[in-house]
Amino acid sequence: QVQLVESGGGSVQAGGSLRLSCAASGYTYSWYWVGWFRQAPGKEREGVAAIWTGGSRPTYVDSVKGRFTISRDSAKNTLYLQMNSLKPEDTAMYYCAAVESFLQWPLDPANYNYWGQGTQVTVSS
């Protein structure tokens, strides 16, 4: 059974930083893309960052470029999202996800089928 568990969320003031982690267990060798997604109350889930497991090719939504960095440690089966210069509009539930195919649009949450339970990020001004 595959399991994804997010951690590292919390409350922070605008301009602060958080580092999210996603620990994976079970069979994960078939994953092609892994990524971070977020959903704020009343808004659609959106892709934040994704990375190809066969190399790198990180991709980010425009609103977080230059502030967020996605990375992975394949030996530890762990995905990270370093979030700097946080803004109130970054407030959301953050999820990690994975898919077993290469994607042309890796930030589309509809393309993913493995999901964690989420970790809350709250940014206050």
CSV table of N, CA, C and O in Angstrom, one decimal:
chain,number,residue,atom,x,y,z
A,1,GLN,N,0.8,-1.2,0.0
A,1,GLN,CA,0.0,0.0,0.0
A,1,GLN,C,0.9,1.2,0.0
A,1,GLN,O,1.8,1.4,0.8
A,2,VAL,N,0.6,2.1,-0.9
A,2,VAL,CA,1.4,3.4,-1.0
A,2,VAL,C,0.8,4.4,-0.1
A,2,VAL,O,-0.4,4.6,0.0
A,3,GLN,N,1.7,5.1,0.6
A,3,GLN,CA,1.2,6.1,1.5
A,3,GLN,C,2.1,7.4,1.4
A,3,GLN,O,3.3,7.3,1.3
A,4,LEU,N,1.5,8.6,1.3
A,4,LEU,CA,2.2,9.8,1.3
A,4,LEU,C,1.7,10.6,2.5
A,4,LEU,O,0.5,10.8,2.8
A,5,VAL,N,2.7,11.1,3.3
A,5,VAL,CA,2.4,11.8,4.5
A,5,VAL,C,3.2,13.1,4.5
A,5,VAL,O,4.4,13.2,4.5
A,6,GLU,N,2.4,14.2,4.5
A,6,GLU,CA,3.0,15.6,4.5
A,6,GLU,C,3.2,16.0,5.9
A,6,GLU,O,2.5,15.7,6.9
A,7,SER,N,4.2,16.9,6.1
A,7,SER,CA,4.5,17.5,7.4
A,7,SER,C,5.2,18.8,7.1
A,7,SER,O,5.7,19.1,6.0
A,8,GLY,N,5.3,19.6,8.2
A,8,GLY,CA,6.1,20.9,8.1
A,8,GLY,C,5.2,22.1,8.0
A,8,GLY,O,5.7,23.2,8.0
A,9,GLY,N,3.9,21.9,7.9
A,9,GLY,CA,3.0,23.1,7.8
A,9,GLY,C,2.9,23.8,9.1
A,9,GLY,O,3.4,23.3,10.2
A,10,GLY,N,2.3,24.9,9.1
A,10,GLY,CA,2.1,25.7,10.4
A,10,GLY,C,1.7,27.1,10.0
A,10,GLY,O,1.3,27.4,8.9
A,11,SER,N,1.8,27.9,11.0
A,11,SER,CA,1.5,29.4,10.9
A,11,SER,C,2.8,30.2,10.9
A,11,SER,O,3.7,30.0,11.7
A,12,VAL,N,2.8,31.2,10.0
A,12,VAL,CA,4.0,32.0,9.9
A,12,VAL,C,3.6,33.4,9.4
A,12,VAL,O,2.5,33.5,8.8
A,13,GLN,N,4.3,34.4,9.8
A,13,GLN,CA,4.1,35.7,9.3
A,13,GLN,C,4.5,35.9,7.9
A,13,GLN,O,5.4,35.2,7.4
A,14,ALA,N,3.9,36.9,7.2
A,14,ALA,CA,4.3,37.2,5.9
A,14,ALA,C,5.8,37.5,5.8
A,14,ALA,O,6.3,38.2,6.7
A,15,GLY,N,6.5,37.0,4.8
A,15,GLY,CA,7.9,37.1,4.7
A,15,GLY,C,8.7,36.0,5.3
A,15,GLY,O,9.9,35.9,5.1
A,16,GLY,N,8.0,35.1,6.1
A,16,GLY,CA,8.7,34.0,6.7
A,16,GLY,C,8.9,32.8,5.8
A,16,GLY,O,8.5,32.9,4.6
A,17,SER,N,9.4,31.7,6.3
A,17,SER,CA,9.7,30.6,5.5
A,17,SER,C,9.2,29.3,6.2
A,17,SER,O,9.0,29.2,7.5
A,18,LEU,N,8.9,28.3,5.4
A,18,LEU,CA,8.5,27.0,5.9
A,18,LEU,C,9.1,26.0,4.9
A,18,LEU,O,9.2,26.2,3.8
A,19,ARG,N,9.3,24.8,5.4
A,19,ARG,CA,9.8,23.7,4.6
A,19,ARG,C,8.9,22.5,4.8
A,19,ARG,O,8.8,21.9,5.9
A,20,LEU,N,8.2,22.1,3.7
A,20,LEU,CA,7.3,21.0,3.8
A,20,LEU,C,8.0,19.8,3.3
A,20,LEU,O,8.8,19.8,2.5
A,21,SER,N,7.6,18.7,4.0
A,21,SER,CA,8.2,17.4,3.6
A,21,SER,C,7.0,16.4,3.3
A,21,SER,O,5.9,16.5,3.8
A,22,CYS,N,7.3,15.5,2.4
A,22,CYS,CA,6.3,14.5,2.0
A,22,CYS,C,7.1,13.1,2.0
A,22,CYS,O,7.9,12.9,1.1
A,23,ALA,N,6.8,12.3,3.0
A,23,ALA,CA,7.4,11.0,3.1
A,23,ALA,C,6.5,10.0,2.4
A,23,ALA,O,5.4,9.9,2.7
A,24,ALA,N,7.1,9.2,1.6
A,24,ALA,CA,6.4,8.2,0.8
A,24,ALA,C,6.9,6.8,1.3
A,24,ALA,O,8.0,6.6,1.6
A,25,SER,N,5.9,5.9,1.4
A,25,SER,CA,6.2,4.5,1.7
A,25,SER,C,5.5,3.6,0.8
A,25,SER,O,4.5,4.0,0.1
A,26,GLY,N,5.9,2.3,0.7
A,26,GLY,CA,5.3,1.4,-0.2
A,26,GLY,C,6.1,1.5,-1.6
A,26,GLY,O,7.1,2.0,-1.6
A,27,TYR,N,5.4,0.9,-2.6
A,27,TYR,CA,6.1,0.9,-3.9
A,27,TYR,C,5.9,2.2,-4.6
A,27,TYR,O,4.8,2.6,-4.9
A,28,THR,N,7.0,2.8,-4.8
A,28,THR,CA,7.0,4.2,-5.5
A,28,THR,C,7.9,4.2,-6.7
A,28,THR,O,8.0,5.3,-7.3
A,29,TYR,N,8.5,3.1,-7.1
A,29,TYR,CA,9.4,3.1,-8.2
A,29,TYR,C,8.8,3.5,-9.6
A,29,TYR,O,9.6,3.8,-10.5
A,30,SER,N,7.6,3.4,-9.7
A,30,SER,CA,6.9,3.6,-11.0
A,30,SER,C,6.5,5.1,-11.1
A,30,SER,O,5.9,5.4,-12.2
A,31,TRP,N,6.7,5.9,-10.1
A,31,TRP,CA,6.3,7.3,-10.2
A,31,TRP,C,7.1,8.1,-11.2
A,31,TRP,O,8.4,8.0,-11.2
A,32,TYR,N,6.5,8.9,-12.0
A,32,TYR,CA,7.2,9.7,-13.0
A,32,TYR,C,7.3,11.2,-12.5
A,32,TYR,O,8.3,11.8,-12.6
A,33,TRP,N,6.2,11.7,-12.1
A,33,TRP,CA,6.1,13.1,-11.6
A,33,TRP,C,5.6,13.1,-10.1
A,33,TRP,O,4.7,12.3,-9.8
A,34,VAL,N,6.2,13.9,-9.3
A,34,VAL,CA,5.8,14.2,-8.0
A,34,VAL,C,5.7,15.7,-7.8
A,34,VAL,O,6.4,16.4,-8.4
A,35,GLY,N,4.7,16.1,-7.0
A,35,GLY,CA,4.5,17.5,-6.9
A,35,GLY,C,3.8,18.0,-5.7
A,35,GLY,O,3.3,17.1,-4.9
A,36,TRP,N,3.7,19.3,-5.5
A,36,TRP,CA,3.0,19.9,-4.5
A,36,TRP,C,1.8,20.7,-5.0
A,36,TRP,O,1.9,21.4,-6.0
A,37,PHE,N,0.7,20.6,-4.4
A,37,PHE,CA,-0.5,21.3,-4.8
A,37,PHE,C,-1.2,21.9,-3.5
A,37,PHE,O,-0.9,21.5,-2.4
A,38,ARG,N,-2.0,22.9,-3.8
A,38,ARG,CA,-2.6,23.6,-2.6
A,38,ARG,C,-4.0,23.9,-3.0
A,38,ARG,O,-4.4,24.1,-4.1
A,39,GLN,N,-4.8,24.0,-1.9
A,39,GLN,CA,-6.2,24.4,-2.1
A,39,GLN,C,-6.6,25.3,-0.9
A,39,GLN,O,-6.5,24.9,0.3
A,40,ALA,N,-7.1,26.5,-1.2
A,40,ALA,CA,-7.6,27.4,-0.2
A,40,ALA,C,-9.1,27.3,-0.2
A,40,ALA,O,-9.7,26.9,-1.1
A,41,PRO,N,-9.7,27.7,1.0
A,41,PRO,CA,-11.1,27.6,1.1
A,41,PRO,C,-11.8,28.4,-0.1
A,41,PRO,O,-11.5,29.6,-0.3
A,42,GLY,N,-12.8,27.8,-0.7
A,42,GLY,CA,-13.5,28.4,-1.8
A,42,GLY,C,-12.8,28.5,-3.1
A,42,GLY,O,-13.3,29.1,-4.0
A,43,LYS,N,-11.6,27.9,-3.2
A,43,LYS,CA,-10.8,28.0,-4.4
A,43,LYS,C,-10.5,26.6,-5.0
A,43,LYS,O,-10.6,25.6,-4.2
A,44,GLU,N,-10.2,26.5,-6.2
A,44,GLU,CA,-9.9,25.2,-6.8
A,44,GLU,C,-8.5,24.8,-6.4
A,44,GLU,O,-7.6,25.7,-6.2
A,45,ARG,N,-8.2,23.5,-6.4
A,45,ARG,CA,-6.9,23.0,-6.2
A,45,ARG,C,-6.0,23.4,-7.3
A,45,ARG,O,-6.4,23.3,-8.5
A,46,GLU,N,-4.8,23.9,-7.0
A,46,GLU,CA,-3.9,24.3,-8.0
A,46,GLU,C,-2.5,23.7,-7.8
A,46,GLU,O,-2.1,23.4,-6.7
A,47,GLY,N,-1.8,23.5,-8.9
A,47,GLY,CA,-0.5,23.0,-8.8
A,47,GLY,C,0.5,24.1,-8.4
A,47,GLY,O,0.4,25.2,-8.9
A,48,VAL,N,1.4,23.7,-7.5
A,48,VAL,CA,2.4,24.7,-7.0
A,48,VAL,C,3.7,24.4,-7.6
A,48,VAL,O,4.4,25.3,-8.1
A,49,ALA,N,4.2,23.2,-7.5
A,49,ALA,CA,5.5,22.8,-8.0
A,49,ALA,C,5.5,21.3,-8.3
A,49,ALA,O,4.8,20.6,-7.6
A,50,ALA,N,6.3,20.9,-9.3
A,50,ALA,CA,6.4,19.5,-9.6
A,50,ALA,C,7.8,19.2,-10.1
A,50,ALA,O,8.5,20.1,-10.6
A,51,ILE,N,8.2,18.0,-10.0
A,51,ILE,CA,9.5,17.6,-10.4
A,51,ILE,C,9.5,16.2,-11.0
A,51,ILE,O,8.7,15.3,-10.5
A,52,TRP,N,10.2,16.0,-12.1
A,52,TRP,CA,10.3,14.7,-12.8
A,52,TRP,C,11.3,13.8,-12.0
A,52,TRP,O,12.4,14.1,-11.8
A,53,THR,N,10.8,12.6,-11.7
A,53,THR,CA,11.7,11.7,-10.9
A,53,THR,C,12.8,11.1,-11.8
A,53,THR,O,13.7,10.5,-11.2
A,54,GLY,N,12.7,11.1,-13.1
A,54,GLY,CA,13.7,10.6,-14.0
A,54,GLY,C,14.9,11.5,-14.2
A,54,GLY,O,15.8,11.2,-14.8
A,55,GLY,N,14.8,12.7,-13.6
A,55,GLY,CA,15.9,13.7,-13.7
A,55,GLY,C,15.6,14.8,-12.7
A,55,GLY,O,15.8,14.7,-11.5
A,56,SER,N,15.1,15.9,-13.3
A,56,SER,CA,14.8,17.1,-12.4
A,56,SER,C,13.6,17.8,-13.1
A,56,SER,O,12.5,17.5,-12.7
A,57,ARG,N,13.9,18.7,-13.9
A,57,ARG,CA,12.9,19.5,-14.7
A,57,ARG,C,11.9,20.1,-13.7
A,57,ARG,O,10.6,19.9,-13.9
A,58,PRO,N,12.2,20.8,-12.7
A,58,PRO,CA,11.2,21.4,-11.8
A,58,PRO,C,10.4,22.4,-12.5
A,58,PRO,O,10.9,23.2,-13.4
A,59,THR,N,9.2,22.5,-12.2
A,59,THR,CA,8.3,23.5,-12.8
A,59,THR,C,7.4,24.1,-11.7
A,59,THR,O,7.1,23.4,-10.7
A,60,TYR,N,7.1,25.4,-11.8
A,60,TYR,CA,6.4,26.1,-10.8
A,60,TYR,C,5.3,26.9,-11.4
A,60,TYR,O,5.4,27.4,-12.5
A,61,VAL,N,4.3,27.1,-10.6
A,61,VAL,CA,3.3,28.1,-10.9
A,61,VAL,C,3.9,29.5,-10.8
A,61,VAL,O,4.7,29.7,-10.0
A,62,ASP,N,3.5,30.4,-11.7
A,62,ASP,CA,4.1,31.7,-11.8
A,62,ASP,C,4.1,32.4,-10.4
A,62,ASP,O,5.0,33.1,-10.1
A,63,SER,N,3.1,32.2,-9.6
A,63,SER,CA,2.9,33.0,-8.4
A,63,SER,C,4.0,32.6,-7.3
A,63,SER,O,4.2,33.4,-6.4
A,64,VAL,N,4.7,31.5,-7.5
A,64,VAL,CA,5.7,31.1,-6.5
A,64,VAL,C,7.1,31.1,-7.0
A,64,VAL,O,8.0,30.8,-6.3
A,65,LYS,N,7.2,31.4,-8.3
A,65,LYS,CA,8.6,31.3,-8.9
A,65,LYS,C,9.5,32.3,-8.2
A,65,LYS,O,9.1,33.5,-7.9
A,66,GLY,N,10.7,31.9,-7.9
A,66,GLY,CA,11.6,32.7,-7.1
A,66,GLY,C,11.5,32.6,-5.7
A,66,GLY,O,12.4,33.1,-4.9
A,67,ARG,N,10.4,32.1,-5.2
A,67,ARG,CA,10.2,32.0,-3.7
A,67,ARG,C,10.2,30.5,-3.2
A,67,ARG,O,10.6,30.3,-2.1
A,68,PHE,N,9.6,29.6,-4.0
A,68,PHE,CA,9.5,28.2,-3.6
A,68,PHE,C,10.5,27.4,-4.4
A,68,PHE,O,10.8,27.7,-5.5
A,69,THR,N,11.0,26.3,-3.7
A,69,THR,CA,11.9,25.4,-4.4
A,69,THR,C,11.5,24.0,-4.1
A,69,THR,O,11.4,23.6,-2.9
A,70,ILE,N,11.3,23.2,-5.1
A,70,ILE,CA,10.9,21.8,-4.9
A,70,ILE,C,12.2,20.9,-5.1
A,70,ILE,O,13.0,21.2,-5.9
A,71,SER,N,12.3,19.9,-4.2
A,71,SER,CA,13.4,19.0,-4.3
A,71,SER,C,13.0,17.7,-3.8
A,71,SER,O,12.0,17.5,-3.2
A,72,ARG,N,13.9,16.7,-4.1
A,72,ARG,CA,13.6,15.3,-3.6
A,72,ARG,C,14.8,14.6,-3.2
A,72,ARG,O,15.9,14.9,-3.7
A,73,ASP,N,14.6,13.6,-2.4
A,73,ASP,CA,15.7,12.7,-2.0
A,73,ASP,C,15.2,11.3,-2.3
A,73,ASP,O,14.4,10.8,-1.5
A,74,SER,N,15.6,10.8,-3.4
A,74,SER,CA,15.1,9.5,-3.8
A,74,SER,C,15.5,8.4,-2.9
A,74,SER,O,14.7,7.4,-2.7
A,75,ALA,N,16.7,8.5,-2.3
A,75,ALA,CA,17.1,7.5,-1.3
A,75,ALA,C,16.2,7.4,-0.1
A,75,ALA,O,16.0,6.3,0.5
A,76,LYS,N,15.6,8.5,0.3
A,76,LYS,CA,14.8,8.6,1.4
A,76,LYS,C,13.3,8.6,1.1
A,76,LYS,O,12.4,8.6,2.0
A,77,ASN,N,13.0,8.5,-0.2
A,77,ASN,CA,11.6,8.6,-0.7
A,77,ASN,C,10.9,9.8,-0.1
A,77,ASN,O,9.7,9.7,0.4
A,78,THR,N,11.5,10.9,-0.2
A,78,THR,CA,11.0,12.1,0.4
A,78,THR,C,11.0,13.3,-0.5
A,78,THR,O,12.0,13.5,-1.2
A,79,LEU,N,9.9,14.0,-0.6
A,79,LEU,CA,9.8,15.2,-1.4
A,79,LEU,C,9.7,16.4,-0.5
A,79,LEU,O,9.1,16.4,0.6
A,80,TYR,N,10.3,17.5,-0.9
A,80,TYR,CA,10.4,18.7,-0.1
A,80,TYR,C,9.9,19.9,-0.9
A,80,TYR,O,9.9,20.0,-2.1
A,81,LEU,N,9.4,20.9,-0.2
A,81,LEU,CA,9.0,22.2,-0.7
A,81,LEU,C,9.5,23.3,0.2
A,81,LEU,O,8.9,23.4,1.3
A,82,GLN,N,10.6,23.9,-0.2
A,82,GLN,CA,11.1,25.1,0.6
A,82,GLN,C,10.3,26.3,0.2
A,82,GLN,O,10.3,26.7,-1.0
A,83,MET,N,9.7,26.9,1.1
A,83,MET,CA,8.8,28.1,0.8
A,83,MET,C,9.4,29.3,1.6
A,83,MET,O,9.4,29.4,2.8
A,84,ASN,N,9.9,30.3,0.8
A,84,ASN,CA,10.4,31.5,1.3
A,84,ASN,C,9.6,32.7,0.9
A,84,ASN,O,8.8,32.6,0.0
A,85,SER,N,9.7,33.8,1.6
A,85,SER,CA,9.0,35.0,1.3
A,85,SER,C,7.5,34.8,1.2
A,85,SER,O,6.9,35.2,0.3
A,86,LEU,N,7.0,34.1,2.2
A,86,LEU,CA,5.6,33.7,2.2
A,86,LEU,C,4.7,34.9,2.2
A,86,LEU,O,5.0,35.9,2.9
A,87,LYS,N,3.6,34.8,1.5
A,87,LYS,CA,2.6,35.8,1.4
A,87,LYS,C,1.2,35.3,2.0
A,87,LYS,O,1.0,34.1,1.9
A,88,PRO,N,0.4,36.1,2.4
A,88,PRO,CA,-1.0,35.7,2.9
A,88,PRO,C,-1.7,34.9,1.8
A,88,PRO,O,-2.4,33.9,2.2
A,89,GLU,N,-1.5,35.2,0.6
A,89,GLU,CA,-2.2,34.4,-0.5
A,89,GLU,C,-1.7,33.0,-0.6
A,89,GLU,O,-2.3,32.2,-1.4
A,90,ASP,N,-0.6,32.7,0.0
A,90,ASP,CA,-0.1,31.3,0.0
A,90,ASP,C,-0.8,30.4,1.0
A,90,ASP,O,-0.6,29.2,1.0
A,91,THR,N,-1.7,31.0,1.8
A,91,THR,CA,-2.4,30.2,2.8
A,91,THR,C,-3.3,29.2,2.1
A,91,THR,O,-4.1,29.5,1.3
A,92,ALA,N,-3.1,28.0,2.5
A,92,ALA,CA,-3.9,26.9,1.9
A,92,ALA,C,-3.5,25.6,2.6
A,92,ALA,O,-2.6,25.5,3.4
A,93,MET,N,-4.3,24.5,2.2
A,93,MET,CA,-3.9,23.2,2.6
A,93,MET,C,-3.0,22.7,1.4
A,93,MET,O,-3.3,22.8,0.3
A,94,TYR,N,-1.8,22.2,1.8
A,94,TYR,CA,-0.8,21.8,0.8
A,94,TYR,C,-0.8,20.3,0.8
A,94,TYR,O,-0.7,19.6,1.8
A,95,TYR,N,-0.8,19.7,-0.4
A,95,TYR,CA,-0.8,18.3,-0.6
A,95,TYR,C,0.4,17.9,-1.5
A,95,TYR,O,0.8,18.6,-2.4
A,96,CYS,N,0.9,16.7,-1.2
A,96,CYS,CA,1.9,16.2,-2.2
A,96,CYS,C,1.2,15.1,-3.0
A,96,CYS,O,0.2,14.5,-2.5
A,97,ALA,N,1.6,14.9,-4.2
A,97,ALA,CA,1.0,13.9,-5.1
A,97,ALA,C,2.0,13.3,-6.0
A,97,ALA,O,3.1,13.8,-6.2
A,98,ALA,N,1.6,12.2,-6.6
A,98,ALA,CA,2.4,11.5,-7.6
A,98,ALA,C,1.6,10.9,-8.7
A,98,ALA,O,0.4,10.6,-8.5
A,99,VAL,N,2.2,10.6,-9.8
A,99,VAL,CA,1.6,10.0,-10.9
A,99,VAL,C,2.5,9.1,-11.6
A,99,VAL,O,3.8,9.3,-11.6
A,100,GLU,N,2.0,8.0,-12.2
A,100,GLU,CA,2.8,7.0,-12.9
A,100,GLU,C,3.0,7.2,-14.4
A,100,GLU,O,3.0,6.2,-15.1
A,101,SER,N,3.1,8.4,-14.8
A,101,SER,CA,3.3,8.6,-16.2
A,101,SER,C,4.0,10.0,-16.4
A,101,SER,O,3.9,10.9,-15.5
A,102,PHE,N,4.6,10.2,-17.5
A,102,PHE,CA,5.2,11.4,-17.8
A,102,PHE,C,4.1,12.4,-18.3
A,102,PHE,O,3.2,12.0,-19.0
A,103,LEU,N,4.2,13.6,-17.8
A,103,LEU,CA,3.2,14.6,-18.1
A,103,LEU,C,3.7,15.8,-18.9
A,103,LEU,O,4.8,16.3,-18.6
A,104,GLN,N,2.9,16.3,-19.8
A,104,GLN,CA,3.2,17.5,-20.5
A,104,GLN,C,2.8,18.7,-19.6
A,104,GLN,O,3.3,19.8,-19.8
A,105,TRP,N,1.8,18.5,-18.8
A,105,TRP,CA,1.3,19.5,-17.9
A,105,TRP,C,1.3,19.0,-16.5
A,105,TRP,O,0.3,18.7,-15.9
A,106,PRO,N,2.5,19.0,-15.9
A,106,PRO,CA,2.7,18.5,-14.5
A,106,PRO,C,2.0,19.3,-13.4
A,106,PRO,O,2.1,18.8,-12.3
A,107,LEU,N,1.5,20.4,-13.6
A,107,LEU,CA,0.9,21.2,-12.6
A,107,LEU,C,-0.6,21.1,-12.6
A,107,LEU,O,-1.3,21.8,-11.8
A,108,ASP,N,-1.1,20.3,-13.4
A,108,ASP,CA,-2.6,20.0,-13.4
A,108,ASP,C,-2.9,18.9,-12.4
A,108,ASP,O,-2.5,17.8,-12.6
A,109,PRO,N,-3.6,19.3,-11.3
A,109,PRO,CA,-3.9,18.2,-10.3
A,109,PRO,C,-4.7,17.1,-10.8
A,109,PRO,O,-4.6,16.0,-10.2
A,110,ALA,N,-5.5,17.3,-11.9
A,110,ALA,CA,-6.3,16.2,-12.4
A,110,ALA,C,-5.4,15.1,-13.0
A,110,ALA,O,-6.0,13.9,-13.2
A,111,ASN,N,-4.2,15.3,-13.2
A,111,ASN,CA,-3.3,14.3,-13.8
A,111,ASN,C,-2.7,13.3,-12.7
A,111,ASN,O,-2.1,12.3,-13.1
A,112,TYR,N,-2.9,13.6,-11.5
A,112,TYR,CA,-2.3,12.8,-10.4
A,112,TYR,C,-3.3,11.9,-9.7
A,112,TYR,O,-4.5,12.3,-9.6
A,113,ASN,N,-2.8,10.8,-9.3
A,113,ASN,CA,-3.7,9.8,-8.7
A,113,ASN,C,-3.3,9.3,-7.3
A,113,ASN,O,-4.0,8.5,-6.7
A,114,TYR,N,-2.1,9.7,-6.9
A,114,TYR,CA,-1.7,9.4,-5.5
A,114,TYR,C,-1.6,10.7,-4.7
A,114,TYR,O,-0.9,11.6,-5.2
A,115,TRP,N,-2.2,10.7,-3.6
A,115,TRP,CA,-2.3,11.9,-2.8
A,115,TRP,C,-2.1,11.7,-1.3
A,115,TRP,O,-2.5,10.7,-0.8
A,116,GLY,N,-1.5,12.7,-0.7
A,116,GLY,CA,-1.4,12.7,0.7
A,116,GLY,C,-2.6,13.3,1.4
A,116,GLY,O,-3.5,13.8,0.7
A,117,GLN,N,-2.6,13.4,2.7
A,117,GLN,CA,-3.7,14.0,3.4
A,117,GLN,C,-3.7,15.5,3.6
A,117,GLN,O,-4.7,16.1,3.9
A,118,GLY,N,-2.5,16.1,3.3
A,118,GLY,CA,-2.3,17.5,3.4
A,118,GLY,C,-1.8,18.0,4.7
A,118,GLY,O,-1.9,17.4,5.7
A,119,THR,N,-1.2,19.2,4.6
A,119,THR,CA,-0.7,19.9,5.8
A,119,THR,C,-1.0,21.4,5.6
A,119,THR,O,-0.9,22.0,4.5
A,120,GLN,N,-1.5,22.0,6.6
A,120,GLN,CA,-2.0,23.4,6.6
A,120,GLN,C,-0.9,24.4,6.7
A,120,GLN,O,0.0,24.3,7.6
A,121,VAL,N,-0.9,25.3,5.8
A,121,VAL,CA,0.0,26.5,5.8
A,121,VAL,C,-0.8,27.7,6.0
A,121,VAL,O,-1.7,28.0,5.1
A,122,THR,N,-0.6,28.5,7.0
A,122,THR,CA,-1.3,29.7,7.2
A,122,THR,C,-0.3,30.9,7.3
A,122,THR,O,0.6,30.8,8.2
A,123,VAL,N,-0.4,31.9,6.5
A,123,VAL,CA,0.5,33.0,6.5
A,123,VAL,C,-0.3,34.3,6.8
A,123,VAL,O,-1.3,34.6,6.2
A,124,SER,N,0.1,34.9,7.9
A,124,SER,CA,-0.6,36.1,8.4
A,124,SER,C,0.2,37.4,8.1
A,124,SER,O,1.4,37.3,7.9
A,125,SER,N,-0.5,38.5,7.9
A,125,SER,CA,0.1,39.7,7.7
A,125,SER,C,0.1,40.6,8.9
A,125,SER,O,0.9,41.5,9.1
